Tab-separated table of C-alpha atoms and ligand atoms in Angstrom:
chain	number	residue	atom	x	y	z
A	17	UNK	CA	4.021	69.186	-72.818
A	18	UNK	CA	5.584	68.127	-69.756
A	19	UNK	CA	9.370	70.188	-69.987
A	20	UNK	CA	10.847	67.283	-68.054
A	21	UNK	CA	9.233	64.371	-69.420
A	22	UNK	CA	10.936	62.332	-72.091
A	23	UNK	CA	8.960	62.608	-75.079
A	24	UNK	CA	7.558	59.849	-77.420
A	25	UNK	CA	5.274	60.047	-81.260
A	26	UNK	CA	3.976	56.363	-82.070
A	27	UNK	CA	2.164	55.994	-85.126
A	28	UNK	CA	-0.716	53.599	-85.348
A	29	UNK	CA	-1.354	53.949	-81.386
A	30	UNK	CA	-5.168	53.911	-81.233
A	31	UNK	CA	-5.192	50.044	-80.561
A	32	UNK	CA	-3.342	46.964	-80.785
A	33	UNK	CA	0.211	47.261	-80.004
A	34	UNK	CA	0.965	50.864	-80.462
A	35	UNK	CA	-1.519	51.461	-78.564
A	36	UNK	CA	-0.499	49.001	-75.140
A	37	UNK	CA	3.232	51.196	-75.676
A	38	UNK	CA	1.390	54.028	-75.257
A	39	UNK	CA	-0.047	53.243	-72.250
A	40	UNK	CA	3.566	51.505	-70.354
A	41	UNK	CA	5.506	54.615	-71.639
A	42	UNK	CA	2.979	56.939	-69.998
A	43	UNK	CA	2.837	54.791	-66.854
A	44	UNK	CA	6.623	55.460	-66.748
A	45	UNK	CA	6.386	59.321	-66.966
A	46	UNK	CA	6.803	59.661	-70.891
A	47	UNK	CA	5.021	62.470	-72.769
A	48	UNK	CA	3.348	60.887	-75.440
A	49	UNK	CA	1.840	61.607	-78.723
A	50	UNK	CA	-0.515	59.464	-79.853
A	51	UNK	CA	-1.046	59.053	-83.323
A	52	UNK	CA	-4.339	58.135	-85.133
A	53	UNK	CA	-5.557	58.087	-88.463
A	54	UNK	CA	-8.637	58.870	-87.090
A	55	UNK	CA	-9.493	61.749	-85.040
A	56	UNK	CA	-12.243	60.861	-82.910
A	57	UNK	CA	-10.492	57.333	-81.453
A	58	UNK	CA	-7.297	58.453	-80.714
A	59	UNK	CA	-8.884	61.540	-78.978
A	60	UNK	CA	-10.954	58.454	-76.903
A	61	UNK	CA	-8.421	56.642	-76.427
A	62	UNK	CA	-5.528	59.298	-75.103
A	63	UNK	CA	-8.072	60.404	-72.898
A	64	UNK	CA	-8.030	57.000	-71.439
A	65	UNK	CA	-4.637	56.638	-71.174
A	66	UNK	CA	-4.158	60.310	-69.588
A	67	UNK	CA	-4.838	59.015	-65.897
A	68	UNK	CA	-2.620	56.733	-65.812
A	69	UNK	CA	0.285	59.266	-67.312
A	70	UNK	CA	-0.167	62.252	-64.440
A	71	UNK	CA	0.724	60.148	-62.250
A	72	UNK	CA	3.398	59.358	-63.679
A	73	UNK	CA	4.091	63.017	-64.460
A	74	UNK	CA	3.640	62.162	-68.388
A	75	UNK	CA	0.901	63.583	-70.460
A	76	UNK	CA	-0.877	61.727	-73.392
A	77	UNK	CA	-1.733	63.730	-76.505
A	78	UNK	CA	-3.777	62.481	-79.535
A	79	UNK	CA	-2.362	63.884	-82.664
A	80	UNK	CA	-3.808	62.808	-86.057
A	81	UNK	CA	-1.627	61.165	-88.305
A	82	UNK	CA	-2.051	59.222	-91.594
A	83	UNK	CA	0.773	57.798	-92.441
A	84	UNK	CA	-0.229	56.829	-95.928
A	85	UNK	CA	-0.904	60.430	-96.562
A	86	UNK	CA	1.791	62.858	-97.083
A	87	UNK	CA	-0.188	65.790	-96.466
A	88	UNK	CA	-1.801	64.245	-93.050
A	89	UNK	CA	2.304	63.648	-92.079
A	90	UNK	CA	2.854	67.057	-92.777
A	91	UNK	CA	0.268	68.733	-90.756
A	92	UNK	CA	1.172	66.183	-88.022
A	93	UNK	CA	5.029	67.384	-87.800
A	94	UNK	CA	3.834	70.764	-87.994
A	95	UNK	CA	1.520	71.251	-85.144
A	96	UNK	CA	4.081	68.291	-83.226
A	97	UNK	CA	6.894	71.098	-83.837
A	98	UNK	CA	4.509	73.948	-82.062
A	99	UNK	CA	4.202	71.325	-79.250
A	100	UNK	CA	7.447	70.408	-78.643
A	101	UNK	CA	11.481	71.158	-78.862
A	102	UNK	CA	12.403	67.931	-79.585
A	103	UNK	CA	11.787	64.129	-79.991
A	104	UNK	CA	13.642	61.395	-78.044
A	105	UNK	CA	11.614	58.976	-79.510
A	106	UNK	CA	9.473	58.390	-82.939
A	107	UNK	CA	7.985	54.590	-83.402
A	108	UNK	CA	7.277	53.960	-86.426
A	109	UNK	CA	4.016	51.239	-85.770
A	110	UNK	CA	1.228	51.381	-88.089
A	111	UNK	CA	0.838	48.626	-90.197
A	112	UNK	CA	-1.439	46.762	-92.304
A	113	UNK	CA	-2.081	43.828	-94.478
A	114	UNK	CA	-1.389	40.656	-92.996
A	115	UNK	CA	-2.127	38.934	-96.122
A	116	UNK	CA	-2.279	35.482	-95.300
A	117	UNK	CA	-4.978	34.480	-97.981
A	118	UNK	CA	-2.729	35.117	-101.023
A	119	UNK	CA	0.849	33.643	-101.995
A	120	UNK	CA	2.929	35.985	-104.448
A	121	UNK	CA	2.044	33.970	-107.528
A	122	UNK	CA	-1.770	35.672	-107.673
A	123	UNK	CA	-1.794	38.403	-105.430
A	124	UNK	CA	-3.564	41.161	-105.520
A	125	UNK	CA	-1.333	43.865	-106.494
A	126	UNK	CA	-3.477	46.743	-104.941
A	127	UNK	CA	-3.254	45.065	-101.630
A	128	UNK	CA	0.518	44.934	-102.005
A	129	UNK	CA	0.707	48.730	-103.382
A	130	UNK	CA	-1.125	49.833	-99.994
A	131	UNK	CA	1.027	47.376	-97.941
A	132	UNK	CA	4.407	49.074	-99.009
A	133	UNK	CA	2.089	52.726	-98.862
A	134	UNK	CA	1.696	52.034	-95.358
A	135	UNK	CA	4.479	49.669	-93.964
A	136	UNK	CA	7.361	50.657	-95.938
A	137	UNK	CA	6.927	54.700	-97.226
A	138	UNK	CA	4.517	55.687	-94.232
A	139	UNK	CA	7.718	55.185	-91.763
A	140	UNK	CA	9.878	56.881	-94.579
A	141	UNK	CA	7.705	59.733	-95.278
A	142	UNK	CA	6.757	59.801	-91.285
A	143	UNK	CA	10.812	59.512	-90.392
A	144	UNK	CA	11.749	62.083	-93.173
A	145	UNK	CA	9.327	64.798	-92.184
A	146	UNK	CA	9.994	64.709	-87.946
A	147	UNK	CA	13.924	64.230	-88.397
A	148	UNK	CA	14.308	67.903	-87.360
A	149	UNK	CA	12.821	67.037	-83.860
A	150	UNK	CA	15.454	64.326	-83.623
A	151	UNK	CA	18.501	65.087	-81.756
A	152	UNK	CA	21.731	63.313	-79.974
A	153	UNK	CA	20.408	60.115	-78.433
A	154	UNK	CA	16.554	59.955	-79.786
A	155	UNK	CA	15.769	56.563	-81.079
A	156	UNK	CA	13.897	56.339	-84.201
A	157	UNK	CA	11.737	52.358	-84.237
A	158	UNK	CA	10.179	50.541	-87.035
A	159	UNK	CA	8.096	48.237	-85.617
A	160	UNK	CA	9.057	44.943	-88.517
A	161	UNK	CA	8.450	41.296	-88.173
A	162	UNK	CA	9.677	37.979	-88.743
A	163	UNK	CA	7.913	37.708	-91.358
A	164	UNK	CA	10.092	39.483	-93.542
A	165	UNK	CA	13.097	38.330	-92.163
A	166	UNK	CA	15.189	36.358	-94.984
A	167	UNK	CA	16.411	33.685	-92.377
A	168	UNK	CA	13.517	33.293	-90.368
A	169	UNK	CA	10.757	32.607	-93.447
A	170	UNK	CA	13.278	29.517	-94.396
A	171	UNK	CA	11.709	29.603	-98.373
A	172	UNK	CA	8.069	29.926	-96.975
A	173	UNK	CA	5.435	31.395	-99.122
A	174	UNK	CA	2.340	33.327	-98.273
A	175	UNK	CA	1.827	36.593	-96.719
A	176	UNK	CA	3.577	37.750	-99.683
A	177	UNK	CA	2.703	41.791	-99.885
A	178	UNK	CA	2.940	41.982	-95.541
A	179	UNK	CA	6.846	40.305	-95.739
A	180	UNK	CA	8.070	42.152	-98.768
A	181	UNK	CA	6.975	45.291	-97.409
A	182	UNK	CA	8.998	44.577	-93.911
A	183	UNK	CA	11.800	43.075	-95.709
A	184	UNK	CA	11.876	46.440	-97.222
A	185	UNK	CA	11.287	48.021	-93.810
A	186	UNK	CA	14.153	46.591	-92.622
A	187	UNK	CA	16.578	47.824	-95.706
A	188	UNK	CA	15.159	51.216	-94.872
A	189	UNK	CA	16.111	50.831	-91.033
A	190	UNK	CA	19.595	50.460	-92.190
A	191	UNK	CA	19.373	53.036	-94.549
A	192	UNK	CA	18.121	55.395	-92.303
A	193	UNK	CA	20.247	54.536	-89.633
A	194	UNK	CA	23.345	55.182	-91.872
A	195	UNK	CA	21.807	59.123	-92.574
A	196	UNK	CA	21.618	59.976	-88.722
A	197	UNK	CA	24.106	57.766	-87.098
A	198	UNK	CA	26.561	61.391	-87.166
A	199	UNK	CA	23.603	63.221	-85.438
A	200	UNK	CA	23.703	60.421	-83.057
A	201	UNK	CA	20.303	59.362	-83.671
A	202	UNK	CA	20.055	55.272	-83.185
A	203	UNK	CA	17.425	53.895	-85.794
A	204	UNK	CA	16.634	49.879	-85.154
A	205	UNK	CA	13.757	47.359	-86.104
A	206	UNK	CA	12.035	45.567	-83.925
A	207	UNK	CA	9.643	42.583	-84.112
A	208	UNK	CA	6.896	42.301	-81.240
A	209	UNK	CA	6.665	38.686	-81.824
A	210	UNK	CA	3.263	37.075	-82.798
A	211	UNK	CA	1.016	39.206	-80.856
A	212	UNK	CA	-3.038	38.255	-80.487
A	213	UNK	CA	-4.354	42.146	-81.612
A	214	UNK	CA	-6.569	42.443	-84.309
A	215	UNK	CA	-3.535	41.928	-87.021
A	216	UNK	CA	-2.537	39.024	-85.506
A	217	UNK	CA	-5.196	37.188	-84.636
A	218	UNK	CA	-6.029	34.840	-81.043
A	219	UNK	CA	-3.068	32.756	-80.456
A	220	UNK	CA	-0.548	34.952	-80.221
A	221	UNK	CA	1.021	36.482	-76.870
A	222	UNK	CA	-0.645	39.104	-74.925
A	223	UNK	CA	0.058	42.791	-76.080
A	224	UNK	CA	2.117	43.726	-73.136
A	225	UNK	CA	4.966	41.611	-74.066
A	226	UNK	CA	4.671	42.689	-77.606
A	227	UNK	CA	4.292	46.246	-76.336
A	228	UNK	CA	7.341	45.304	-73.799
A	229	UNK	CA	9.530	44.047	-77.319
A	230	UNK	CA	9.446	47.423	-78.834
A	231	UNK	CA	9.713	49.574	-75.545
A	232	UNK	CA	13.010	48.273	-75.244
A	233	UNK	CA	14.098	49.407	-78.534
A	234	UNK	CA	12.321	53.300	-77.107
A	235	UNK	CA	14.416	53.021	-74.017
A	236	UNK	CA	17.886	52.226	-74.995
A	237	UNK	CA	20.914	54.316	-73.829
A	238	UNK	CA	22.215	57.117	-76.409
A	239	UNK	CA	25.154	54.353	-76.503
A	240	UNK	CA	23.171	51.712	-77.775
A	241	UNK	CA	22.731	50.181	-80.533
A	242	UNK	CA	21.996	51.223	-84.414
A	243	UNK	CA	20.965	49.834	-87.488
A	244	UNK	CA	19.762	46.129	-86.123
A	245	UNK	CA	17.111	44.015	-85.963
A	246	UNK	CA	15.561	42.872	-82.401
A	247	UNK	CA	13.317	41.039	-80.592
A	248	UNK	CA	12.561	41.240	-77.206
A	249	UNK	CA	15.989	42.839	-76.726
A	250	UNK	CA	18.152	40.237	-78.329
A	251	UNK	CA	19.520	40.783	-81.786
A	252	UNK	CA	17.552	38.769	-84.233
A	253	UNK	CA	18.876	37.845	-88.460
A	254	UNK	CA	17.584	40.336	-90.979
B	22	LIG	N1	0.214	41.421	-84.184
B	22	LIG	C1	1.280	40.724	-84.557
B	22	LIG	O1	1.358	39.484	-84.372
B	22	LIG	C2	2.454	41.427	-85.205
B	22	LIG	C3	3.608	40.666	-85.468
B	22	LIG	C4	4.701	41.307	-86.056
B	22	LIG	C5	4.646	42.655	-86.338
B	22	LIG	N2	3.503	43.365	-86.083
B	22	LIG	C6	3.510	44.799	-86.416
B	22	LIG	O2	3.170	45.540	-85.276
B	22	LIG	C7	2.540	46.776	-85.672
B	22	LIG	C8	1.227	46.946	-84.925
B	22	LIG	O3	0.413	45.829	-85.250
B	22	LIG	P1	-0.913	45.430	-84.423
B	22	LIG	O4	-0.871	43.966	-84.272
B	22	LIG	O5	-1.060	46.307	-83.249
B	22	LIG	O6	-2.018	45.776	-85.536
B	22	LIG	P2	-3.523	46.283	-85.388
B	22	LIG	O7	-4.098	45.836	-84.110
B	22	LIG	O8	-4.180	45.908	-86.666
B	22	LIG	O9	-3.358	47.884	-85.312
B	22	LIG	C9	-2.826	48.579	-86.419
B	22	LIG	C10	-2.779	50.050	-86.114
B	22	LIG	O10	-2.228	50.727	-87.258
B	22	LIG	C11	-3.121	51.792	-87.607
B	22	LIG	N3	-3.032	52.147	-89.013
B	22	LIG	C12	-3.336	51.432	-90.105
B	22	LIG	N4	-3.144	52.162	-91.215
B	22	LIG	C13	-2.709	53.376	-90.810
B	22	LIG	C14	-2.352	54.568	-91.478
B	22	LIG	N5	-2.404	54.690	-92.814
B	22	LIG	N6	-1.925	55.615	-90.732
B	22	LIG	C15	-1.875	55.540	-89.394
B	22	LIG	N7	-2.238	54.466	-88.686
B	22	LIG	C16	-2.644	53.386	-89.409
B	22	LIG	C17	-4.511	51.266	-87.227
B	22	LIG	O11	-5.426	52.347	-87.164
B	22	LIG	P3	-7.004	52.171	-87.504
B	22	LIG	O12	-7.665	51.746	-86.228
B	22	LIG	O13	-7.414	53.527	-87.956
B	22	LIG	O14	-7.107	51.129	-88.573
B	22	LIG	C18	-4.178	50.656	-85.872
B	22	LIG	O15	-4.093	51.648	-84.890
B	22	LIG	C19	2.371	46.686	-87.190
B	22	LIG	O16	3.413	47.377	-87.831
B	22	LIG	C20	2.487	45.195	-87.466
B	22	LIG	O17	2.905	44.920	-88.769
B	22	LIG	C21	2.415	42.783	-85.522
């Protein structure tokens, strides 16, 4: 990859959000790596996004990556280590199961097994495996939500095995941001707001500001801060 480009692995980046944060961190001269579960869209959809990074003197670079599959994680770090010397960013995006049909009384407990599969151990297994890539400064982001915020749902039900999966997400930023805070790593959750991708639906705002919420979070200084919870770069309750 570019030697002097900063260098970037989001998870879940063939559409929706991870996929717009591809596309602005390219735009300003980022190498990125572009994970997909899928091979064939995330080789479509880097090659889209590769104009717009040389020009920017970035480079876009599908690499496939399931993040609910240890063995897919595994193969990912390993050809992302023949790539590249280093991470200075990993964002931890894929997601799933914005269960609004079911409240925790009568849920489907296979739905909420793949939720925290996906949302909770996919950024722990993902994290775990590239920390070797992660050096002084690099910012490790789990891309959370308000919905598992404690003071934000105010006692609300629904959505029950999305929110206790990010709740846990968020336990896990801390967590994790405990391990590597001597390495100087900064490890923070961020919540894109209510974004109108295929998750969450028409309503919501565009992708770009969602995009913009976590890309702060990608950008900070290596004196910024660790082990928080933000939105749209202002500190938000856990
Ligand atoms: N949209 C919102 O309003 C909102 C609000 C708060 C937080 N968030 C969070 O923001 C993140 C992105 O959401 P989004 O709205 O962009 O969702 P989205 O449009 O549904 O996109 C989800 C992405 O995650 C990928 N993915 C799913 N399972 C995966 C797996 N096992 N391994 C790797 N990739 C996987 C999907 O790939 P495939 O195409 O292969 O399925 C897709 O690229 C999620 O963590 C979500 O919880 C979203």
């Amino acid at each position: 990859m570019t030697a002097a480009s900063p260098v970037a692995l989001v998870t879940g980046a063939n559409r929706g959000i991870g996929r717009e944060l591809v596309r602005q961190l390219a735009e300003r001269g980022w190498s990125v790596l572009l994970g997909s579960r899928h091979e064939a869209p995330g080789r479509a959809v880097a090659a889209e996004l590769s104009a717009g990074a040389s020009a920017a003197g970035g480079e876009v670079v599908p690499v496939p990556l399931d993040v609910g599959d240890a063995d897919s994680v595994g193969a990912a770090a390993q050809l992302v280590r023949g790539r590249v010397e280093h991470l200075d960013a990993l964002v931890n995006n894929a997601g799933i199961h914005y269960d609004t049909w079911q409240d925790a009384i009568d849920a489907d407990l296979a739905v909420a097994a793949e939720a925290l599969e996906v949302n909770l151990l996919g950024p722990w297994r993902t994290t775990a495996a590239f920390a070797p890539l992660l050096r002084r400064g690099s910012r490790v982001v789990n891309v959370s939500s308000g919905a598992g915020s404690f003071a934000e749902n105010g006692g609300a039900g629904g959505t029950p095995a999305y929110a206790v999966s990010k709740a846990a997400l968020d336990m896990l930023t801390v967590k994790l941001a405990a391990d590597l805070r001597p390495r100087g790593v900064l490890v923070n959750a961020v919540c894109p707001g209510w974004v109108a991708t295929d998750m969450g639906g028409s309503g919501g705002r565009p992708v770009e500001q969602g995009a913009a919420s976590v890309r702060w979070a990608v950008e900070l200084p290596a004196d910024g801060p660790t082990g928080g919870f933000f939105r749209d770069g202002r500190r938000i309750p856990w």
